[in-house]
mmCIF file of C-alpha atoms in Angstrom:
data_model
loop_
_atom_site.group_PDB
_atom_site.id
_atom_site.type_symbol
_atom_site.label_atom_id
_atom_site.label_comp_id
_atom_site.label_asym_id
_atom_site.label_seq_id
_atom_site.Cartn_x
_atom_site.Cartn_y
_atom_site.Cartn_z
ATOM 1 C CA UNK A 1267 21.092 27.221 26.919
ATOM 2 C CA UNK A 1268 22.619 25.109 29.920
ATOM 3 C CA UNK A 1269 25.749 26.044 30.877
ATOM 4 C CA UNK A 1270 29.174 24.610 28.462
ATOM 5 C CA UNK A 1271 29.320 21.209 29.611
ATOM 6 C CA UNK A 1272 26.124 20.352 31.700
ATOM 7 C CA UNK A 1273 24.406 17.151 31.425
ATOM 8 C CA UNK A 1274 20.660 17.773 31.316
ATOM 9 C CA UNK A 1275 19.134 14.791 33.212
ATOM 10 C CA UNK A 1276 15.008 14.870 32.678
ATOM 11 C CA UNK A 1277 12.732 13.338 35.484
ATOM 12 C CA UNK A 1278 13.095 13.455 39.245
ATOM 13 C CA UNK A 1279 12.006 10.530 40.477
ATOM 14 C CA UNK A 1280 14.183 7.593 41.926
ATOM 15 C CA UNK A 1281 16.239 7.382 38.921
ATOM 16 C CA UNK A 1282 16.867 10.629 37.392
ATOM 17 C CA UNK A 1283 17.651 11.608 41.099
ATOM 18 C CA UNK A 1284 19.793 8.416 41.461
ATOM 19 C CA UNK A 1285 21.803 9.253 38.316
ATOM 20 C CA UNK A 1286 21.913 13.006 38.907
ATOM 21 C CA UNK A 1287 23.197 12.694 42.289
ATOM 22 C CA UNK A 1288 26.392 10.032 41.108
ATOM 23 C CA UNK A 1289 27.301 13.088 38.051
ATOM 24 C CA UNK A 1290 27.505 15.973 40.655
ATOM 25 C CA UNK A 1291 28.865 14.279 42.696
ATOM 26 C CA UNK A 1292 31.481 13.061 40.903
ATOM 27 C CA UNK A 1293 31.982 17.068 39.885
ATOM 28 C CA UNK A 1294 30.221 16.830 36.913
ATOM 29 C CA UNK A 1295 27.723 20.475 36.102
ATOM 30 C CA UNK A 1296 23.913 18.654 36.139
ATOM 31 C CA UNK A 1297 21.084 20.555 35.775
ATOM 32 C CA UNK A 1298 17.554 17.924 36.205
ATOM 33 C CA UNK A 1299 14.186 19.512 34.591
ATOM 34 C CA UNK A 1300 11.100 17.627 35.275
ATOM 35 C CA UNK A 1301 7.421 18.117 35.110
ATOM 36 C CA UNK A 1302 6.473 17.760 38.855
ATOM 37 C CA UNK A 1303 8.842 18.161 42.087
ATOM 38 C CA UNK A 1304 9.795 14.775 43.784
ATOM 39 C CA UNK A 1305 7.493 14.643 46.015
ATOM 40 C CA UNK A 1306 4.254 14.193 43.412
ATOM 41 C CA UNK A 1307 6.379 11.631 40.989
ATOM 42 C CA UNK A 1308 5.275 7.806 41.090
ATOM 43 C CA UNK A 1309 8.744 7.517 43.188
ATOM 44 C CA UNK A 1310 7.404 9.264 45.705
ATOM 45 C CA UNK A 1311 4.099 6.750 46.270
ATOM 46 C CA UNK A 1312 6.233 3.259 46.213
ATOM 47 C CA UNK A 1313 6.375 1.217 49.476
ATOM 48 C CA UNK A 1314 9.339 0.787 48.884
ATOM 49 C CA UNK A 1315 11.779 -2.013 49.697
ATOM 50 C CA UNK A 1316 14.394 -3.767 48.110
ATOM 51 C CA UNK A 1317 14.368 -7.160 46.487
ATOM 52 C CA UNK A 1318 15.325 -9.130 42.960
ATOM 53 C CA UNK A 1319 13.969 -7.946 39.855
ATOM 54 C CA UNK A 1320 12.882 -10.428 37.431
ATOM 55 C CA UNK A 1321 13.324 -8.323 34.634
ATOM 56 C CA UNK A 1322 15.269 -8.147 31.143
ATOM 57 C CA UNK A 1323 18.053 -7.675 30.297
ATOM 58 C CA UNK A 1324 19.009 -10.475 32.910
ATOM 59 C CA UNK A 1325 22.388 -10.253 33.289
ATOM 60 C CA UNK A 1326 22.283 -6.489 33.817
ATOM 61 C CA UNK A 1327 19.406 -6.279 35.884
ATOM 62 C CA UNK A 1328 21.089 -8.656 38.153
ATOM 63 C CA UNK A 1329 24.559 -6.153 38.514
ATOM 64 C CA UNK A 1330 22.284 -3.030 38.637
ATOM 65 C CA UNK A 1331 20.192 -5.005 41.772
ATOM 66 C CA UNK A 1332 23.335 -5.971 43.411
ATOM 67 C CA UNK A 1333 25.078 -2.822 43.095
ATOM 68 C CA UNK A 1334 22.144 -1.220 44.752
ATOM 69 C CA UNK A 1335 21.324 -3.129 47.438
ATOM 70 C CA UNK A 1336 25.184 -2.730 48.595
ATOM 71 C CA UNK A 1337 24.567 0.816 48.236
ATOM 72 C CA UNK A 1338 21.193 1.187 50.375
ATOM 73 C CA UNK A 1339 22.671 -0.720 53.083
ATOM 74 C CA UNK A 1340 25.217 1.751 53.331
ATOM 75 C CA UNK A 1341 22.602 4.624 53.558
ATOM 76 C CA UNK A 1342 20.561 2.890 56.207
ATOM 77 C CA UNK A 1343 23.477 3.607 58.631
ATOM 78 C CA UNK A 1344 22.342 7.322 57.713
ATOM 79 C CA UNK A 1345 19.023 8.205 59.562
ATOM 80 C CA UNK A 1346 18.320 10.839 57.911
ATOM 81 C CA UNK A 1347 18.632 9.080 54.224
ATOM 82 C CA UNK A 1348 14.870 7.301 54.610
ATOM 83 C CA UNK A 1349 16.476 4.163 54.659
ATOM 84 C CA UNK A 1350 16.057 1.158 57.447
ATOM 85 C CA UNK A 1351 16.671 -2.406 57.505
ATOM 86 C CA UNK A 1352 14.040 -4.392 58.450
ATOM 87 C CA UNK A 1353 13.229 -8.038 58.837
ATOM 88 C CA UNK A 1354 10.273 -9.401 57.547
ATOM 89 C CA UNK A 1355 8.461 -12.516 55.117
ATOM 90 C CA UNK A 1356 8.507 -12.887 51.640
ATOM 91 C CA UNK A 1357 5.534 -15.416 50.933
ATOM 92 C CA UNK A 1358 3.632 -16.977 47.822
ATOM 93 C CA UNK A 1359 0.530 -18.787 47.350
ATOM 94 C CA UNK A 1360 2.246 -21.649 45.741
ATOM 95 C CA UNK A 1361 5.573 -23.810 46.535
ATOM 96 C CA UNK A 1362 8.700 -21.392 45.425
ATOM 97 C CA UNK A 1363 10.520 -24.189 45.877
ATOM 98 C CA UNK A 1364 14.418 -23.681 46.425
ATOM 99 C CA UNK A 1365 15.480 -22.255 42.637
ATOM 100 C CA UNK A 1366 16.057 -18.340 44.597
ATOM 101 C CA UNK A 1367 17.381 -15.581 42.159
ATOM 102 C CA UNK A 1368 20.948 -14.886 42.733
ATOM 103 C CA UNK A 1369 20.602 -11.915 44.353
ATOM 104 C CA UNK A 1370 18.839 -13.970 47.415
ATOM 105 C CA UNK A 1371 22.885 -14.549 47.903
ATOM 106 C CA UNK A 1372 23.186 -11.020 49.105
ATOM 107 C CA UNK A 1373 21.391 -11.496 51.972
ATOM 108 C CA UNK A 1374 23.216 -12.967 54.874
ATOM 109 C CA UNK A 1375 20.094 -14.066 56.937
ATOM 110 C CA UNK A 1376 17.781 -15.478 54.560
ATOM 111 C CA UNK A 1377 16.177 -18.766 55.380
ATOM 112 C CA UNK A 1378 12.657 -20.521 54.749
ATOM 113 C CA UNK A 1379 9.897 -19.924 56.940
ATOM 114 C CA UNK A 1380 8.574 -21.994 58.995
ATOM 115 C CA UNK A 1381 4.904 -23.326 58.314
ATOM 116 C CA UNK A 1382 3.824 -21.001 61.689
ATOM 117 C CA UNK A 1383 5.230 -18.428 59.936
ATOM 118 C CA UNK A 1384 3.583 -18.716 56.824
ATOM 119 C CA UNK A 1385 -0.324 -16.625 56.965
ATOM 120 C CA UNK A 1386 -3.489 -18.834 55.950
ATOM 121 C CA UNK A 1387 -3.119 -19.284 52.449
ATOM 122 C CA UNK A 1388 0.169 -19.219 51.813
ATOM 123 C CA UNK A 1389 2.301 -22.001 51.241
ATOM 124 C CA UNK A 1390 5.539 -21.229 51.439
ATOM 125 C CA UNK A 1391 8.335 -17.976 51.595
ATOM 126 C CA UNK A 1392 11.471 -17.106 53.110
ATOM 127 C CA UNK A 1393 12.772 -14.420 55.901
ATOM 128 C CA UNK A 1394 15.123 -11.837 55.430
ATOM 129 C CA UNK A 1395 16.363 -8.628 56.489
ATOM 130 C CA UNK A 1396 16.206 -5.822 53.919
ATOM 131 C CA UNK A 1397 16.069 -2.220 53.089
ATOM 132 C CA UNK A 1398 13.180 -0.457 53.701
ATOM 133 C CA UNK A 1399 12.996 3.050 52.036
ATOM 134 C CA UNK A 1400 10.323 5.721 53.263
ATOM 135 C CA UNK A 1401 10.241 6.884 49.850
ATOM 136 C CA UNK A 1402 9.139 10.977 50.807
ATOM 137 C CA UNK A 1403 12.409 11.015 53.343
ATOM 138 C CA UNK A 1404 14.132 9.030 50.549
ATOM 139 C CA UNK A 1405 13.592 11.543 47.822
ATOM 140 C CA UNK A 1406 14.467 14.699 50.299
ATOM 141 C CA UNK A 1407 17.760 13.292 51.028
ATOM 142 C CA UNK A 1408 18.873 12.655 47.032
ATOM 143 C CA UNK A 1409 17.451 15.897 46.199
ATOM 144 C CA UNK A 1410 19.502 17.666 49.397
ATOM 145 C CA UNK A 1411 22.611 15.705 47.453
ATOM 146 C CA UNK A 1412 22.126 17.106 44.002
ATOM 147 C CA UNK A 1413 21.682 20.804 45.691
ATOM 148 C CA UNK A 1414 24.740 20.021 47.685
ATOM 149 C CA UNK A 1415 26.948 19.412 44.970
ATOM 150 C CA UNK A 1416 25.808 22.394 42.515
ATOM 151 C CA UNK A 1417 23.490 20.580 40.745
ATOM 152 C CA UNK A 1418 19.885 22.531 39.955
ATOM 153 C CA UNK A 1419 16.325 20.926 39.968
ATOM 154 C CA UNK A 1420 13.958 22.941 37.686
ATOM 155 C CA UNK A 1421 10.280 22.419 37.369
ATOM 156 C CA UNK A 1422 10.199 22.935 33.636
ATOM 157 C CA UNK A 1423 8.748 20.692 31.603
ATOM 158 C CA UNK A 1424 10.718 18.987 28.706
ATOM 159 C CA UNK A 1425 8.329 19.089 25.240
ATOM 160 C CA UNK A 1426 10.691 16.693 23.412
ATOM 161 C CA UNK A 1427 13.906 15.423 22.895
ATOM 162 C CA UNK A 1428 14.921 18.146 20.239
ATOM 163 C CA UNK A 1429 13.829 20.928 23.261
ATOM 164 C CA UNK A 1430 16.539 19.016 25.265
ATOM 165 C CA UNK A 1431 19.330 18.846 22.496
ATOM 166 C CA UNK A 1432 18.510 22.577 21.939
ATOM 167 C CA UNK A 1433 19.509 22.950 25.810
ATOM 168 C CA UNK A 1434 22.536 20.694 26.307
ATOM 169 C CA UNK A 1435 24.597 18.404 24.096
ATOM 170 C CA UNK A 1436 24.506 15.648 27.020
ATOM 171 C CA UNK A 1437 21.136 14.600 28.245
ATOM 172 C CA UNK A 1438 20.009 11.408 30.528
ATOM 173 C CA UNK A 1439 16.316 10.939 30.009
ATOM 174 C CA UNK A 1440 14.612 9.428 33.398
ATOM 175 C CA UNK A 1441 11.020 9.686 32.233
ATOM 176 C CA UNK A 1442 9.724 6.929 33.337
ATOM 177 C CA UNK A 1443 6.345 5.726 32.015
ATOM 178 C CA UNK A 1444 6.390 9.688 29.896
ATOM 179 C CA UNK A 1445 8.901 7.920 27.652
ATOM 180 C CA UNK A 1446 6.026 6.570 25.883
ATOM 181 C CA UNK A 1447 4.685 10.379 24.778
ATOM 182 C CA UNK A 1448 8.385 11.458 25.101
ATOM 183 C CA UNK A 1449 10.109 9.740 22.510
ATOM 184 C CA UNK A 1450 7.122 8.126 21.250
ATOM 185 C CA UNK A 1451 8.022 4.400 22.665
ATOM 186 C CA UNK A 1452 4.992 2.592 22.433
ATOM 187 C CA UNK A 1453 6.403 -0.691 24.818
ATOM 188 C CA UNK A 1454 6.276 1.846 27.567
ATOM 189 C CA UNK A 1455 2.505 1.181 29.478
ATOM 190 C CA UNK A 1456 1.289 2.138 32.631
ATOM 191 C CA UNK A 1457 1.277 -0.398 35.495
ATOM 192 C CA UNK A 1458 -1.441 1.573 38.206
ATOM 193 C CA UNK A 1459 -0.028 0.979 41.720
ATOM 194 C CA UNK A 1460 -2.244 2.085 44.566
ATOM 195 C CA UNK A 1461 -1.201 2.325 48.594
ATOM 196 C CA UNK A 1462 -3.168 2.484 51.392
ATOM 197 C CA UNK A 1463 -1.051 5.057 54.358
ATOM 198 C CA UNK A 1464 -2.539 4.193 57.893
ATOM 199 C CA UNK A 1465 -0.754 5.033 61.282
ATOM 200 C CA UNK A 1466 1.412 2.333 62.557
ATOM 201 C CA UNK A 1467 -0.303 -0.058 65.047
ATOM 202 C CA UNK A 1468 3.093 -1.451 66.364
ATOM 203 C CA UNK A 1469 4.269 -3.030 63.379
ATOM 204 C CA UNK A 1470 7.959 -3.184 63.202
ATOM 205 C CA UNK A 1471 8.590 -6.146 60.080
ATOM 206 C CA UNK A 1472 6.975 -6.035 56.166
ATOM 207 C CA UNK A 1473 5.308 -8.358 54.325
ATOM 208 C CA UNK A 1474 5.611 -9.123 50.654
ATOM 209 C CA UNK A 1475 3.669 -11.498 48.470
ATOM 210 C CA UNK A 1476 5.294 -12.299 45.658
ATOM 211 C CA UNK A 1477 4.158 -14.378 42.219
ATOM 212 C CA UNK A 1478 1.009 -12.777 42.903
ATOM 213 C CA UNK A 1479 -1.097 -11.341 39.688
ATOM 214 C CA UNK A 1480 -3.018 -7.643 39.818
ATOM 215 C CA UNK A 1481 -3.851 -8.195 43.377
ATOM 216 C CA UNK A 1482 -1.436 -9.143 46.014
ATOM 217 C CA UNK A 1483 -0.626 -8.413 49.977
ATOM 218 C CA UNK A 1484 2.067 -6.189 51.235
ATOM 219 C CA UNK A 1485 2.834 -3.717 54.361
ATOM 220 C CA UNK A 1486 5.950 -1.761 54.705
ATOM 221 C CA UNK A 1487 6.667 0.140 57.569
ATOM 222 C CA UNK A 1488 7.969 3.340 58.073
ATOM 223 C CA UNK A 1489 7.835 4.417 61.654
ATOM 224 C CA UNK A 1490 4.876 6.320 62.140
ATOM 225 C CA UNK A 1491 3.168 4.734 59.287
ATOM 226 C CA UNK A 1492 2.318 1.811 57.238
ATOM 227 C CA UNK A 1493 2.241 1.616 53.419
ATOM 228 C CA UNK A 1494 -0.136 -1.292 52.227
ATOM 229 C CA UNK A 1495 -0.743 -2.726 48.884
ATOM 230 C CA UNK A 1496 -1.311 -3.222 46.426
ATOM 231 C CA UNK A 1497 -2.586 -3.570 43.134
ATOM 232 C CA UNK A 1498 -0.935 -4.025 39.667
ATOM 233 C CA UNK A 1499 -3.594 -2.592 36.499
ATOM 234 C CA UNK A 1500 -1.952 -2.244 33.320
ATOM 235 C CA UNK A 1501 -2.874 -0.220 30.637
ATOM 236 C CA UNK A 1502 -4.405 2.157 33.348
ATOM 237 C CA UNK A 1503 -3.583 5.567 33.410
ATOM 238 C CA UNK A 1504 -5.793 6.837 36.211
ATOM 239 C CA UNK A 1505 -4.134 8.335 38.957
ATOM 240 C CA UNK A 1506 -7.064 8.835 41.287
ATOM 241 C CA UNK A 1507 -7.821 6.220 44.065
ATOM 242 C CA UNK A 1508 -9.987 3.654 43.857
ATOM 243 C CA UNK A 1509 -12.515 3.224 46.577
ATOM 244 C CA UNK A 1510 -12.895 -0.400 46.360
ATOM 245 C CA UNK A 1511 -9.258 -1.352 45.484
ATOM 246 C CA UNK A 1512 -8.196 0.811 48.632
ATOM 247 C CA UNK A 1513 -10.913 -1.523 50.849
ATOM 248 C CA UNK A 1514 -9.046 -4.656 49.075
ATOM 249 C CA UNK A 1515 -6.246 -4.019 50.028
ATOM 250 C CA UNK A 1516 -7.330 -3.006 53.326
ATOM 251 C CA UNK A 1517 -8.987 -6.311 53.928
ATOM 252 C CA UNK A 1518 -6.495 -8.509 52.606
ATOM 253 C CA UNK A 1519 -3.579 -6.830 54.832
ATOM 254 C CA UNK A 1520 -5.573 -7.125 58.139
ATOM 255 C CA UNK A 1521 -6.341 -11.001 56.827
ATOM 256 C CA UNK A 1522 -2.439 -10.900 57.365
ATOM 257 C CA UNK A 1523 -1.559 -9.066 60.150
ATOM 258 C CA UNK A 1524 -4.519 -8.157 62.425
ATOM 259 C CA UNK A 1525 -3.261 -5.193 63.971
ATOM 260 C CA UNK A 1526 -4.120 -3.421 60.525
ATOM 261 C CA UNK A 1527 -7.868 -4.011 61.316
ATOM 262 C CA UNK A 1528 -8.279 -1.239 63.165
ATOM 263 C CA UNK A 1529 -5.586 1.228 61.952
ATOM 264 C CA UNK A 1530 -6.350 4.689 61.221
ATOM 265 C CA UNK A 1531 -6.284 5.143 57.819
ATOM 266 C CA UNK A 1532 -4.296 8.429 56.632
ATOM 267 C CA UNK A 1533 -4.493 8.294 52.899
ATOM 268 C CA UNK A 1534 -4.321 6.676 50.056
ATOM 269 C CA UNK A 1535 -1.745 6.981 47.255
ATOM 270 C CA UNK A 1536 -1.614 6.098 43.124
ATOM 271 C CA UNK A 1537 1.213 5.607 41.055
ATOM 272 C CA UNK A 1538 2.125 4.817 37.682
ATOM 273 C CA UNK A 1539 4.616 2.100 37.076
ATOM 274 C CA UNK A 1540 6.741 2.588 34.061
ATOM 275 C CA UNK A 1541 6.055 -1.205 31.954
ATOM 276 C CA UNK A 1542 8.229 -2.458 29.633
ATOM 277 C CA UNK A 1543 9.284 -5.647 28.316
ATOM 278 C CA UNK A 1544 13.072 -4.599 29.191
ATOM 279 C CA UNK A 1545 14.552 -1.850 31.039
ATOM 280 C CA UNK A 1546 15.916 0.580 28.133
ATOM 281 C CA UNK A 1547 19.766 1.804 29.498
ATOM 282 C CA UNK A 1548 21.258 2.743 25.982
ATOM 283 C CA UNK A 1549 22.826 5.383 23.704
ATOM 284 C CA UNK A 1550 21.431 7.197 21.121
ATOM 285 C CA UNK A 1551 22.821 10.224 19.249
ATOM 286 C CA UNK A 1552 19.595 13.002 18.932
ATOM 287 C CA UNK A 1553 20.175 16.001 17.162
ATOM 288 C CA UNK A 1554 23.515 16.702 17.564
ATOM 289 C CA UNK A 1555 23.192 15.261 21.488
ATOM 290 C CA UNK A 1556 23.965 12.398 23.203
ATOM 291 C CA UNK A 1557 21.257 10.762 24.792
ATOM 292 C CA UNK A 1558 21.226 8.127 27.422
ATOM 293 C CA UNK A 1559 17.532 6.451 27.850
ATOM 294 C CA UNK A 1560 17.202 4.738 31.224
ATOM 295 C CA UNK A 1561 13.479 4.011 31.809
ATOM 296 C CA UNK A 1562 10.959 1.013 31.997
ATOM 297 C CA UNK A 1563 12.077 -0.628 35.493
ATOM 298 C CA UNK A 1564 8.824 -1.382 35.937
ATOM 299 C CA UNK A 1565 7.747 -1.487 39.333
ATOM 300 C CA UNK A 1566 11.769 -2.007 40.668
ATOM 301 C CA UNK A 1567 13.041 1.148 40.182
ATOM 302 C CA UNK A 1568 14.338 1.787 43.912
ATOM 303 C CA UNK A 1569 15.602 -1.864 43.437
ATOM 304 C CA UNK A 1570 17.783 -1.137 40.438
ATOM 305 C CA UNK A 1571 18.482 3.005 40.912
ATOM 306 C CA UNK A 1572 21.952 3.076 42.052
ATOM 307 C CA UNK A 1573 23.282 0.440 39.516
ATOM 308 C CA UNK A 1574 21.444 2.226 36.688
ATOM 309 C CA UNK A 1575 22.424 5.519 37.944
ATOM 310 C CA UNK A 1576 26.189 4.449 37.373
ATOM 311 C CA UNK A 1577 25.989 3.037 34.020
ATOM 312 C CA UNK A 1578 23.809 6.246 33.230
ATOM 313 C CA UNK A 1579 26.423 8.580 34.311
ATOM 314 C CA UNK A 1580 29.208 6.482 32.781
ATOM 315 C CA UNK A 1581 27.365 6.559 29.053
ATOM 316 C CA UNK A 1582 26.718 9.648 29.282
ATOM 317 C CA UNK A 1583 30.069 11.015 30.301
ATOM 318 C CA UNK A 1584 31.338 8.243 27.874
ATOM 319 C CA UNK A 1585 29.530 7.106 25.502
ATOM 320 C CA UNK A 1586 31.813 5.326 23.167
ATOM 321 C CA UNK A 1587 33.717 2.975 25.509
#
């Protein structure tokens, strides 16, 4: 049994991190069980960077965004956190035209690009600077957090929700795309994600497509290395990588940026994106335990971590307010 008063939190990627992080914090006894460390969770393959979610609920999903990005820009003055601004294009295959989501406000040096800025194909994006987050580094630092401030990180599987109320009365449940066996939720569904790794050429800005379907165009750079994407299969649960998906990709970020041509390749990565029609952040009483669900971001979980981390922590803590 955990300890009177500890909040069991269950997954350790991104967001059970996030949220377990903001309760020790804050004092609060946490104790995070999970079925694989960090560093093998879908968290741990993401590009990752910043940017709007266009997810449900909207209103939410925009504070959660916000609240995050605030938060990452503060970490990026931390070099040790994973997290870098970077400038770089956001670009589409169509005309975005000038309706930007709100959080586009956020960022103080976004402007359209320039049609010599725009790659063959592409017909129009914008320029920003963001946060870039070397997702490996990233996880480190939250978990060096949560050990920092007496929290405990247990690889022990969690069987089902009555094996957590039978451990604590206050439980967070971070699973991610294992919702769906978890609690049975059947709008839970894999999104496959796969990243090609290869050694930085001299690439110092990203590159996002977005509107794009299964297929699209990214790099992200993290120093010594490149991530490039991607691809977007739902209802796919495989997590071993595809040989011609990882040549794809290949071949459509060198159409991009030629330096990736030739660029050793040093892996390739697969992750499974927790789908859902709506991002579940929501009480339920289980057992004799509160609950707080916060899973389905999709494939924005960095983007909406801290936000959701707070609201987490504060419906957990206190649930009827």
């Amino acid at each position: 049994m955990a300890a009177n008063g500890t909040v069991l939190v269950i997954g350790s990627g991104v967001i059970g991190l996030s949220t377990a992080v903001v309760l020790a914090e804050s004092g609060v006894p946490v104790r995070v069980r999970t079925d694989e460390p960090p560093a093998d969770t879908t968290s741990a393959v993401a590009g990752a960077i910043w940017g709007p979610a266009l997810l449900q609920p909207a209103a939410r999903v925009r504070k959660w965004v916000a609240d995050t990005y605030h938060r990452l820009v503060e970490l990026a003055a931390d070099p040790d956190s994973g997290v870098h601004l970077a400038t770089g294009r956001m670009a589409a295959r169509v005309d975005l035209g000038d309706q930007l989501p709100p959080e586009a406000l956020l960022l103080p040096d976004l402007r359209p690009c320039t049609a010599d800025e725009l790659p063959t194909g592409f017909r129009s994006g914008y320029r920003a600077t963001l946060p870039l987050i070397d997702m490996p580094r990233y996880l480190d630092h939250l978990t060096g957090r949560l050990l920092a401030a007496g929290g405990e990180l247990l690889i022990s599987p969690v069987s089902s929700l009555a094996d957590a109320a039978g451990e604590a009365d206050r439980i967070v449940n971070c699973t991610g795309v294992g919702a769906h066996e978890l609690v049975g939720d059947p709008g839970v569904r894999p999104v496959r994600g796969q990243h090609v790794i290869v050694r930085n050429p001299g690439i110092t800005e990203y590159f996002v497509e977005v509107g794009a379907g299964p297929e699209f165009t990214s790099y992200v750079p993290h120093g010594d290395h490149v991530v490039l994407g991607g691809v977007a299969r739902e209802q796919d649960w495989s997590r071993t990588p595809d040989r011609e998906d990882g040549a794809a990709v290949l071949r459509r970020c060198a159409d991009v940026e030629p330096l990736l041509a030739g660029a050793e390749v040093l892996g390739a990565t697969v992750g499974l994106r927790p789908g859902r029609d709506a991002v579940r952040l929501e009480v339920e009483r289980f057992g004799g335990a509160t609950v707080v669900h916060d899973y389905g971001h999709s494939g924005c979980g960095v983007s909406l971590s801290w936000g959701c981390a707070a609201e987490a922590a504060e419906l957990v803590l206190h649930p009827t307010r």
